[in-house]
mmCIF file of C-alpha atoms in Angstrom:
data_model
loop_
_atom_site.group_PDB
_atom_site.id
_atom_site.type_symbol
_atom_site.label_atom_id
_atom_site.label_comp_id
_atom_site.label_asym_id
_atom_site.label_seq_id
_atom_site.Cartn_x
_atom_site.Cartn_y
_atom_site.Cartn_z
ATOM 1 C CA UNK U 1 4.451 5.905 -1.604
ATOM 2 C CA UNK U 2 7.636 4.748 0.087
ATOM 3 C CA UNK U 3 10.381 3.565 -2.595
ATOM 4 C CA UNK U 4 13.378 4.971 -3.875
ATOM 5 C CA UNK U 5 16.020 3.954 -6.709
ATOM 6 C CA UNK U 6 16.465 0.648 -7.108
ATOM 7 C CA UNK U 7 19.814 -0.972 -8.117
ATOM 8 C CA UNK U 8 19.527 -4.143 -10.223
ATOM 9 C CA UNK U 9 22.640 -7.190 -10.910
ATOM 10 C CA UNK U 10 22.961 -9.943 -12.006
ATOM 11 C CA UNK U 11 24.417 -12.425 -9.982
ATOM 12 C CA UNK U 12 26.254 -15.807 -9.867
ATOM 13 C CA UNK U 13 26.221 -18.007 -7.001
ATOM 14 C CA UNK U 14 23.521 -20.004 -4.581
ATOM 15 C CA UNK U 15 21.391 -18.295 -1.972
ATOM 16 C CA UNK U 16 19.654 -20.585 0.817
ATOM 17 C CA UNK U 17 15.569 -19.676 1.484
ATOM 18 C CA UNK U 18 13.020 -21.157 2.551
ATOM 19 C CA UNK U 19 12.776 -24.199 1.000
ATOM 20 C CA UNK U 20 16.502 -24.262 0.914
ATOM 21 C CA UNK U 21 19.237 -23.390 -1.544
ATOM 22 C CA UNK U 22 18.539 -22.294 -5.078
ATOM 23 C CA UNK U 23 20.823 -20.472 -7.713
ATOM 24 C CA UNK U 24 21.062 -17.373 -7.793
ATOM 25 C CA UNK U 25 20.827 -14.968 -10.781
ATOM 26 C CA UNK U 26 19.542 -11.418 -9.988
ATOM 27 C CA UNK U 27 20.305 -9.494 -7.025
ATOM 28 C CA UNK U 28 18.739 -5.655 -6.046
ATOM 29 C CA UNK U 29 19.447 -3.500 -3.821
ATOM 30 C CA UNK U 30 17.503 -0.538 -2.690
ATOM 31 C CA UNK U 31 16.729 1.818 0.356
ATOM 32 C CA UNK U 32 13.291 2.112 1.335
ATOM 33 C CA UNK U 33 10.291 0.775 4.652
ATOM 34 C CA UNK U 34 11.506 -2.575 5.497
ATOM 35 C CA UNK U 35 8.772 -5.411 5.884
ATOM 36 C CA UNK U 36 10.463 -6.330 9.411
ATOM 37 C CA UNK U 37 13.075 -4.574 10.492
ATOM 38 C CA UNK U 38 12.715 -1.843 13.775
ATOM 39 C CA UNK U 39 13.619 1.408 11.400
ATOM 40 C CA UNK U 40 11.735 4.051 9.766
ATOM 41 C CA UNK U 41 14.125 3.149 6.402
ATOM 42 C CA UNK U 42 16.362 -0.199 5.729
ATOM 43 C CA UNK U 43 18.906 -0.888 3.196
ATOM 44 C CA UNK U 44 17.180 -3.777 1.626
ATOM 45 C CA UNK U 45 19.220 -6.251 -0.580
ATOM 46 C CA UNK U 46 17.185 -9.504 -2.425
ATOM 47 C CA UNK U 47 18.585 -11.801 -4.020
ATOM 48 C CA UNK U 48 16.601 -13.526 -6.609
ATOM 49 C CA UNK U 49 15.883 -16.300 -9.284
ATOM 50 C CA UNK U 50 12.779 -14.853 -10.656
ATOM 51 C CA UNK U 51 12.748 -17.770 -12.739
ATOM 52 C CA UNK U 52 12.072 -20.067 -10.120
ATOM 53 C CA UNK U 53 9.333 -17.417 -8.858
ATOM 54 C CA UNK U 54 8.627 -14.877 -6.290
ATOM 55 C CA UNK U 55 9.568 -17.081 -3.731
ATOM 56 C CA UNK U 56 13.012 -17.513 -4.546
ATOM 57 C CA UNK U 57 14.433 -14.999 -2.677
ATOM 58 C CA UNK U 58 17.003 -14.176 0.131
ATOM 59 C CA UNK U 59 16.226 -11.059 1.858
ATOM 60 C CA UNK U 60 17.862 -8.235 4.252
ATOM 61 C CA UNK U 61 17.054 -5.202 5.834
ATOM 62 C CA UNK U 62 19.674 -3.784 6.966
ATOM 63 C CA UNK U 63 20.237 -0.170 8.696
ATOM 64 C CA UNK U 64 22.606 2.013 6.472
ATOM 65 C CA UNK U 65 25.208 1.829 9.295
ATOM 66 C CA UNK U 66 24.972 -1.653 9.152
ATOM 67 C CA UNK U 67 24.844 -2.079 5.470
ATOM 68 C CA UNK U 68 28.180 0.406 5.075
ATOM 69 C CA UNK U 69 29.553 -1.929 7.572
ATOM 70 C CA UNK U 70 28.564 -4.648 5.416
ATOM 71 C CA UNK U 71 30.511 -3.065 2.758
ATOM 72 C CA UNK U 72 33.710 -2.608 4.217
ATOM 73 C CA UNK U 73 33.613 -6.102 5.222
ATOM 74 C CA UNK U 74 32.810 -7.719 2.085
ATOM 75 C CA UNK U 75 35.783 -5.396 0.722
ATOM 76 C CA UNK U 76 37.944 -6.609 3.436
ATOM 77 C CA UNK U 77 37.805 -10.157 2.859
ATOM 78 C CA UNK U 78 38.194 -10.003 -0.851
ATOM 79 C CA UNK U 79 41.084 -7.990 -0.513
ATOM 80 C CA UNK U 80 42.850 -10.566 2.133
ATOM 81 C CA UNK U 81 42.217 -13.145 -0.433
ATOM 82 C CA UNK U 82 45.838 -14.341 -1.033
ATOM 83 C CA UNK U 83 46.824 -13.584 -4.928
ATOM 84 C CA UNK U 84 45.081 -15.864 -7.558
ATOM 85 C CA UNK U 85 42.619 -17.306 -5.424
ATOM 86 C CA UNK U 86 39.712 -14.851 -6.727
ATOM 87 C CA UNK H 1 -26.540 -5.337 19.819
ATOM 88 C CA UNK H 2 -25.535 -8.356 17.583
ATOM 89 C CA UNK H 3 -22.050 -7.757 16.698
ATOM 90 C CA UNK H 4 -20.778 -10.677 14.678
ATOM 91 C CA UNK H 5 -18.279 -11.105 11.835
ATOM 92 C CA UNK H 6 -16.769 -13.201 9.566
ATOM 93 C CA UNK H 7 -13.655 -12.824 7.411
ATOM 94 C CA UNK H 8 -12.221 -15.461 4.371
ATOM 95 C CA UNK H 9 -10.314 -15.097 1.552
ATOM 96 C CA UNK H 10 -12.404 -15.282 -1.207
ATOM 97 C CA UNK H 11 -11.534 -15.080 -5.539
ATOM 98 C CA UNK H 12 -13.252 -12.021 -6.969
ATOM 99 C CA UNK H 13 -12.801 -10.792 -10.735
ATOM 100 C CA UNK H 14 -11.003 -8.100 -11.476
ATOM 101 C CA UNK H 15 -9.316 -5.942 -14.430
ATOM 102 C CA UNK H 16 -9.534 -7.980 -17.635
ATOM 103 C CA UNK H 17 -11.980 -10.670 -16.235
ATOM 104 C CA UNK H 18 -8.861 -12.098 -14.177
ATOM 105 C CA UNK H 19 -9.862 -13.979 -10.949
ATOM 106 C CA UNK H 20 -7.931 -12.368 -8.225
ATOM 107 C CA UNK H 21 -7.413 -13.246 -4.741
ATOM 108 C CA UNK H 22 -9.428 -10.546 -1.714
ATOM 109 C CA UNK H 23 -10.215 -10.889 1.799
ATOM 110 C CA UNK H 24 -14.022 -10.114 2.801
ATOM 111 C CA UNK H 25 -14.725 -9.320 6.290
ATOM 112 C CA UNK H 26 -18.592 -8.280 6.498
ATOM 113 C CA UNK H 27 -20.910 -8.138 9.749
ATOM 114 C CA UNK H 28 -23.013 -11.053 9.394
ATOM 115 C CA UNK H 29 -25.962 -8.776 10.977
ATOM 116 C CA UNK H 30 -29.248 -8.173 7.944
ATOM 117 C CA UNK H 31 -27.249 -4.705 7.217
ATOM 118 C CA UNK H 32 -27.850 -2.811 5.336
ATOM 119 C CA UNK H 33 -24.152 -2.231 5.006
ATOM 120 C CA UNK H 34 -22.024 0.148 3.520
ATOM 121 C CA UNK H 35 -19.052 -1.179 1.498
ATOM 122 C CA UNK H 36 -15.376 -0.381 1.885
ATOM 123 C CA UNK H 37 -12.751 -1.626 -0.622
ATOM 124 C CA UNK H 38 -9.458 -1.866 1.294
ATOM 125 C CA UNK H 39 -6.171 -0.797 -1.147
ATOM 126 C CA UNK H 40 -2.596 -2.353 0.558
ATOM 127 C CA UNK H 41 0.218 -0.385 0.832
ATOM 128 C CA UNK H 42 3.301 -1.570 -1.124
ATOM 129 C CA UNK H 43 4.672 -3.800 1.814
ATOM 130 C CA UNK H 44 1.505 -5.865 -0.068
ATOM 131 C CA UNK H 45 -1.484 -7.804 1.005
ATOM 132 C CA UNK H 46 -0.033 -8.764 4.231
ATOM 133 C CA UNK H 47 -1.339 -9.174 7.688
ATOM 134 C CA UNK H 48 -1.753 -5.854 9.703
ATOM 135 C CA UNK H 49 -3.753 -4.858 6.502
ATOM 136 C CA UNK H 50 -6.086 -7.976 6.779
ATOM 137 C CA UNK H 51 -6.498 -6.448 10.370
ATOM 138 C CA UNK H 52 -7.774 -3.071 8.884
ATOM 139 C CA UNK H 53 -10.161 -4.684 6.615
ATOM 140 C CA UNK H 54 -11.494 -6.779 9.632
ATOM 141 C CA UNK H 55 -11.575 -3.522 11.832
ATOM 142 C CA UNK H 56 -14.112 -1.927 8.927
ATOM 143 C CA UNK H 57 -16.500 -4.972 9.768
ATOM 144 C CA UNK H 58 -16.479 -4.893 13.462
ATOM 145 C CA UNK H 59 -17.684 -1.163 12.674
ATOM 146 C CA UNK H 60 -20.659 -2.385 10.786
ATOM 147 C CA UNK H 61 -19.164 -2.370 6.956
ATOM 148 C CA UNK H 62 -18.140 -5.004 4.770
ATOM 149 C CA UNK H 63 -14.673 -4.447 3.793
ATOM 150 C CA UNK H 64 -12.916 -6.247 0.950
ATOM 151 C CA UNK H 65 -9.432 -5.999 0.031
ATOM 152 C CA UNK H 66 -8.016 -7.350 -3.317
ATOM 153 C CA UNK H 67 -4.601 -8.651 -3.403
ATOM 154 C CA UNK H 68 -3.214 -6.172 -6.031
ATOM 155 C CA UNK H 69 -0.274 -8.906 -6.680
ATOM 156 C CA UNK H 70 -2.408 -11.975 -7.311
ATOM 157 C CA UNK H 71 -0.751 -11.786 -10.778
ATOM 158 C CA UNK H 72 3.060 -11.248 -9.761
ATOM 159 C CA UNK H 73 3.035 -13.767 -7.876
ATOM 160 C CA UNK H 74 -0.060 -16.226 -6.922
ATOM 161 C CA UNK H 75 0.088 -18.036 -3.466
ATOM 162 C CA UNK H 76 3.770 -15.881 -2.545
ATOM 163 C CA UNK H 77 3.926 -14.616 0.956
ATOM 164 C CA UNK H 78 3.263 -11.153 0.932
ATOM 165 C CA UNK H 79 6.788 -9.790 1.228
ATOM 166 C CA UNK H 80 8.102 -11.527 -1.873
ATOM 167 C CA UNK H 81 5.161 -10.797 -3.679
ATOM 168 C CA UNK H 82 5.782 -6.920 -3.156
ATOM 169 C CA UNK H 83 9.482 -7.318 -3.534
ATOM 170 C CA UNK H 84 8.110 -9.041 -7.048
ATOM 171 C CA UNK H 85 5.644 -6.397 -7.936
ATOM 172 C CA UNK H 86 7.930 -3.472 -6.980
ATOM 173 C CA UNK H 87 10.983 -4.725 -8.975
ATOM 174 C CA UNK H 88 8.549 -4.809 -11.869
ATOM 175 C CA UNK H 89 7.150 -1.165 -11.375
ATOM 176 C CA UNK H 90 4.652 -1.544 -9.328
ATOM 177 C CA UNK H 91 0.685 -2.352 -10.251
ATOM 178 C CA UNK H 92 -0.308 -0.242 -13.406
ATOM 179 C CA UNK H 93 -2.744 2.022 -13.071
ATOM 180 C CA UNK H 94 -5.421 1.106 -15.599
ATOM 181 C CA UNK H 95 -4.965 -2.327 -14.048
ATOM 182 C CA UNK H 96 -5.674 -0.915 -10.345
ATOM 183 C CA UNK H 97 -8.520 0.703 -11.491
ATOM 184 C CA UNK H 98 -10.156 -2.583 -12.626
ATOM 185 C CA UNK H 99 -9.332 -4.381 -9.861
ATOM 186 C CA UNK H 100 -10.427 -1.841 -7.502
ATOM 187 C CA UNK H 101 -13.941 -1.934 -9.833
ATOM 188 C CA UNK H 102 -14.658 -5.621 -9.249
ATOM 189 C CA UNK H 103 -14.183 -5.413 -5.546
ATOM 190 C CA UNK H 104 -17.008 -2.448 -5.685
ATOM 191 C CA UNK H 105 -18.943 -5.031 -7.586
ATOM 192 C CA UNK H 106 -18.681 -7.390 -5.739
ATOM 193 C CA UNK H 107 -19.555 -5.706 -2.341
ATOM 194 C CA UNK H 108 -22.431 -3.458 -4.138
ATOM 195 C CA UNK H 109 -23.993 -7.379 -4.948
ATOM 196 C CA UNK H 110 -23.730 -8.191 -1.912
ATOM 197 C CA UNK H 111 -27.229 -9.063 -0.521
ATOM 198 C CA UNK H 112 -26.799 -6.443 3.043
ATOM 199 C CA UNK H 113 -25.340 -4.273 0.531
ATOM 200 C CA UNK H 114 -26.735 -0.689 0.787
ATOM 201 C CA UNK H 115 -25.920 0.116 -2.428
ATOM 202 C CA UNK H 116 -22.978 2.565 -1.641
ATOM 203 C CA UNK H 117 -19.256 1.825 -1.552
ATOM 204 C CA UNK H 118 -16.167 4.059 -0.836
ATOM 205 C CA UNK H 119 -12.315 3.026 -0.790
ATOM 206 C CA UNK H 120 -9.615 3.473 1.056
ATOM 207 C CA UNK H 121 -5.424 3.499 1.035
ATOM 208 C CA UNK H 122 -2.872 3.441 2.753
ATOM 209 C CA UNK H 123 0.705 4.792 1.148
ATOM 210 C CA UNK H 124 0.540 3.992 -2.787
ATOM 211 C CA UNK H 125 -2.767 2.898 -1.818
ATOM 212 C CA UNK H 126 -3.448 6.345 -0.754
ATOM 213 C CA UNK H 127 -2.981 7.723 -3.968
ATOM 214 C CA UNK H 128 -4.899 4.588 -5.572
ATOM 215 C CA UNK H 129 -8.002 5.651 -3.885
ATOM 216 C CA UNK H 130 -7.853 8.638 -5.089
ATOM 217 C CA UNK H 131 -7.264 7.280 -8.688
ATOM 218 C CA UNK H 132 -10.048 4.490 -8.062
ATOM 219 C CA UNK H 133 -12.410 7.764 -7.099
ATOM 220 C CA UNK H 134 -11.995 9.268 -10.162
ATOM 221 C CA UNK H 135 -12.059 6.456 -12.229
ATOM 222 C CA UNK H 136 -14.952 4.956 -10.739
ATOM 223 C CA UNK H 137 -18.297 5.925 -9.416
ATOM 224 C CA UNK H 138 -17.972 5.847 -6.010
ATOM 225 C CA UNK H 139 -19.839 7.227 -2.256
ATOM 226 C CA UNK H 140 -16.615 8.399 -0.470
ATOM 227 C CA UNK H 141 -12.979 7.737 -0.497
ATOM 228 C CA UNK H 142 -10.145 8.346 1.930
ATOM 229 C CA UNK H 143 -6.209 8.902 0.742
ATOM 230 C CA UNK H 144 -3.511 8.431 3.862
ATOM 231 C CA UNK H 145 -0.889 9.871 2.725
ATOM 232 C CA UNK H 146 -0.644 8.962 -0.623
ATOM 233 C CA UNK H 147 2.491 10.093 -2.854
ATOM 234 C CA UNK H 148 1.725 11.522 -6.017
ATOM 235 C CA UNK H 149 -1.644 12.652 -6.012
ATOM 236 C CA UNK H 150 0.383 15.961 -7.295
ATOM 237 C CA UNK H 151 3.942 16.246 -7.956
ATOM 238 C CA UNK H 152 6.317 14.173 -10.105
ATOM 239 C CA UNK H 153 8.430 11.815 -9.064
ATOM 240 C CA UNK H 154 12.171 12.247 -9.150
ATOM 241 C CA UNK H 155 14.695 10.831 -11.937
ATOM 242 C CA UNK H 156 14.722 6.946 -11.638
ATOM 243 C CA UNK H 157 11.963 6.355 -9.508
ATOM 244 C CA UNK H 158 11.248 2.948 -9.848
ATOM 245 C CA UNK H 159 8.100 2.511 -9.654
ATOM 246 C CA UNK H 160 5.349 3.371 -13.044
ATOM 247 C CA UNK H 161 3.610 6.373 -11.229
ATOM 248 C CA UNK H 162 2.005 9.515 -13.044
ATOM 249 C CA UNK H 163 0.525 12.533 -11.015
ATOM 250 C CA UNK H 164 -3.094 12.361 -11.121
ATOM 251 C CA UNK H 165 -3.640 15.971 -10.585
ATOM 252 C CA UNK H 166 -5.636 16.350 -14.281
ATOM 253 C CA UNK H 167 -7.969 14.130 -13.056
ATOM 254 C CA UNK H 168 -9.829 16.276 -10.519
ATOM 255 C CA UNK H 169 -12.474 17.456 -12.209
ATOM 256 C CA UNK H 170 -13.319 13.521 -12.699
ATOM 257 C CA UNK H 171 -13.451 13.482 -8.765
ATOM 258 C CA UNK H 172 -16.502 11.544 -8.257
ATOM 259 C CA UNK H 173 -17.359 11.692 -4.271
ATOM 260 C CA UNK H 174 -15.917 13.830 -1.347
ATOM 261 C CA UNK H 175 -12.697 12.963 -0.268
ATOM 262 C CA UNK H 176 -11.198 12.938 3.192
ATOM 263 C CA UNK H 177 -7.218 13.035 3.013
ATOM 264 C CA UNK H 178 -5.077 12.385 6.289
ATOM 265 C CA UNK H 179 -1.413 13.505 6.137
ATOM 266 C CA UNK H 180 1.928 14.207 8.233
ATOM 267 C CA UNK H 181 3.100 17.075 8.109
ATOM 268 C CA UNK H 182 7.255 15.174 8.427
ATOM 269 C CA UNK H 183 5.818 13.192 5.578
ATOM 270 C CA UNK H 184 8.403 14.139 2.304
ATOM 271 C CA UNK H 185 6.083 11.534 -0.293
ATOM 272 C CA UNK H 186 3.691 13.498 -0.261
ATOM 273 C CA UNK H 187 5.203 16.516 1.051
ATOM 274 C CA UNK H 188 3.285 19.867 2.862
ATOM 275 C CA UNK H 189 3.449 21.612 0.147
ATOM 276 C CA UNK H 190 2.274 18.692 -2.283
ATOM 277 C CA UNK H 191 -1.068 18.158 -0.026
ATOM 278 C CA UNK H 192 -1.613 22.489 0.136
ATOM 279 C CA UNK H 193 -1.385 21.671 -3.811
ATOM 280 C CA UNK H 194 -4.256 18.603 -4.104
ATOM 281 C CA UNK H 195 -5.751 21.178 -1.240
ATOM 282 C CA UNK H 196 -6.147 24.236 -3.301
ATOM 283 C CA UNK H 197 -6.629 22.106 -6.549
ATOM 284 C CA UNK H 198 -10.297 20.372 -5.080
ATOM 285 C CA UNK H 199 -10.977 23.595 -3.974
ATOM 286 C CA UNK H 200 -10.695 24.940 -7.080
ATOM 287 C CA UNK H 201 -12.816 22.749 -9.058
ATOM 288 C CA UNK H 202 -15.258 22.883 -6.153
ATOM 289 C CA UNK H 203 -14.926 19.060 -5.444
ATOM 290 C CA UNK H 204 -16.222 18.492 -1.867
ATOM 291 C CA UNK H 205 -13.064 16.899 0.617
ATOM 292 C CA UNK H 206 -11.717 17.634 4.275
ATOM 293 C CA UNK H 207 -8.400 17.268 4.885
ATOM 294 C CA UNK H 208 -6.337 16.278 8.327
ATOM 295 C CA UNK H 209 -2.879 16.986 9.154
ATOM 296 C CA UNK H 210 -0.978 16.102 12.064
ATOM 297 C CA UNK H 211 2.097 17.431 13.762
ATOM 298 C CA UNK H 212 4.243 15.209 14.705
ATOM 299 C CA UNK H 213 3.717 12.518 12.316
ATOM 300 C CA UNK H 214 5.244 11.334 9.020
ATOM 301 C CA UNK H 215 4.569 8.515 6.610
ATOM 302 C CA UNK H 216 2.685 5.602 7.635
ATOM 303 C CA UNK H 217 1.554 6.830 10.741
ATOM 304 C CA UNK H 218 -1.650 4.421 10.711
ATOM 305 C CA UNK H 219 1.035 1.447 10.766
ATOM 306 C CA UNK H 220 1.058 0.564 14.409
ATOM 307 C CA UNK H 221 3.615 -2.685 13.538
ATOM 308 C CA UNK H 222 5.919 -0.259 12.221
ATOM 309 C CA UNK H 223 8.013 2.746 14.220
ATOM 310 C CA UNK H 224 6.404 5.305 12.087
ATOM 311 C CA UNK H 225 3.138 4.470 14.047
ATOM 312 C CA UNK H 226 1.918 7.681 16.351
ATOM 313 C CA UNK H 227 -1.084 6.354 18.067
ATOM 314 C CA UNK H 228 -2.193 10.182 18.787
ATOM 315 C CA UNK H 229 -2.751 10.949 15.227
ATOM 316 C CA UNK H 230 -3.832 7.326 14.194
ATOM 317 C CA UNK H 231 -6.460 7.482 16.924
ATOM 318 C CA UNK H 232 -7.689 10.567 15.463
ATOM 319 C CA UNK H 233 -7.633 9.737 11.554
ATOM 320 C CA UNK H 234 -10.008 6.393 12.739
ATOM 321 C CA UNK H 235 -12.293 8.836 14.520
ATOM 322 C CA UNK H 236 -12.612 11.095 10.777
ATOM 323 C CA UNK H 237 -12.407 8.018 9.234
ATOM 324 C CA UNK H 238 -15.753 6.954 11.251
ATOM 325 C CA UNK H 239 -17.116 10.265 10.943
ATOM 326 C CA UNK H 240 -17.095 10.504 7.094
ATOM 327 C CA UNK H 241 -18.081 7.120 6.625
ATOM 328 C CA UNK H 242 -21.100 7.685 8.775
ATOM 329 C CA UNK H 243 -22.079 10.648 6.854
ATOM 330 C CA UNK H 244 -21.478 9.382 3.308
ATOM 331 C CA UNK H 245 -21.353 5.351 3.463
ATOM 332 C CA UNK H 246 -23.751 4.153 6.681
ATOM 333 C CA UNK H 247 -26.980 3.322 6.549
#
């Protein structure tokens, strides 16, 4: 067995997959095997509309170096936001 | 020697009288054949497992392999069907169990059917098999690396997963277990546990460990694959088949 804690959120916003963009309104995040990615563990994120079904989803594996960098970033930008705007 | 196959997806019923979605690969030779239900890992019923299933009927078994998230999510690709059934807790066991006991049905009705059927997993389906073997009456069954066999998983584990341990004495054929020794789920220790446990009750099973090798080491699309101990789990794997399923 190959899973670990999984965060769960709710989420607003749209997500594009497959069959193109959808609203968003759950999001998880969790480390464990990735389905794709090169690495023994991934920092996987999906984000969801299990309403719509399983195939609503937008997914990422990311490495944990990656996914801190990730992070930082997403920090970054909402900090540089000028004041009011978010 | 006439060697061919043929693999489909087929609808079987399982747990509840539910049709659920399998893939059958079977020798199309007169058999008799041996039957070997296939249990995914988590990653779900996905393509390098179809391979394994078809790999069990170029060695002279029919395999079938029931999509344990036909429910989650019907006609999903297999990725968002696991990411489905994990962030739901995974498949219940009582559920697994019935599911696992149509596809020995189905293959014991089949008409090259010998009569005897085993199963086999991979990861959670590792320790699946070994629930399905006590559950069920079954020929053999083989666990790679299955997590909590014995043990208890940690605080928030998300997944609905009891040790099985108690259920030994309901053991109902030998088992062969295959394990890395890096693996942490299940650990060393947790295998010297399930070990000592059959022993105990005097429940017939060989187990393999390999140096060298953690989790997953059958996966050979994955980085976890190590070919050395892979190649010599399918060589057991042939071995205790061809004791306890052939023929």
């Amino acid at each position: 067995m190959c899973t670990y804690l999984t965060e769960k959120i709710t989420v607003s916003g749209s997500g594009k997959g497959a069959d193109g963009w959808f609203t968003l309104s759950d999001a998880t995040v969790y480390l464990d095997h990735p389905q794709h990615a090169p690495a023994e563990h991934t920092l996987n994120i999906d984000f969801l509309n299990p309403a719509r079904g399983p195939s609503a989803r937008v997914a990422v594996e990311l490495t944990a170096e990656s996914a801190r960098a990730l992070v930082l970033a997403i920090e970054s930008a909402l900090a540089s936001a000028p004041p009011g705007l978010v | 020697m006439y060697d061919a196959m043929m693999a489909e997806t087929i609808s079987i019923t399982g747990h509840g009288g539910d049709r659920i979605e399998a893939y059958l690969a079977r020798p199309l030779g007169p058999g008799p054949h041996g039957g070997v239900v296939v249990i995914h890992h988590m990653p779900g019923y996905d393509a390098p497992t179809k391979e394994i299933v078809r790999r069990f009927a170029a060695h002279g078994y029919a395999a079938l392999c029931p999509n344990l998230y036909s429910r989650e999510a019907p006609g999903a690709s297999p990725d968002d069907a696991a990411a489905t059934a994990r962030a739901r807790g995974g498949v219940p066991d009582e559920r697994l169990v019935g599911d696992v006991g149509g596809a020995v049905e189905y293959l014991r009705a089949m008409p090259a059917s010998n009569g005897k059927a085993a199963t086999i997993g991979y990861c959670s389906g590792g320790r699946q098999s070994f629930l399905a073997a006590c559950s069920l009456r079954l020929d053999a069954a083989v666990d790679c690396y299955g997590a909590f066999v014995v043990g208890t998983p940690p605080d928030g584990y998300p997944l609905q997963v009891r040790p099985l341990a108690h259920l030994i004495p309901e053991l109902s054929c030998p088992l062969l277990g295959l394990f890395g020794n890096e693996d942490k789920y299940p650990s060393p220790e947790q295998v010297d546990e399930l070990d000592k446990g059959l022993t105990a009750a005097g429940k017939p099973h060989e187990f393999h460990r390999y140096d060298g090798a953690g989790h997953a080491f059958f996966a050979v699309d994955r980085p976890s694959y190590r070919p050395e101990s892979a190649n010599d789990g399918w060589a057991r794997i042939w071995d205790f088949f061809g004791a306890h399923l052939a023929g």
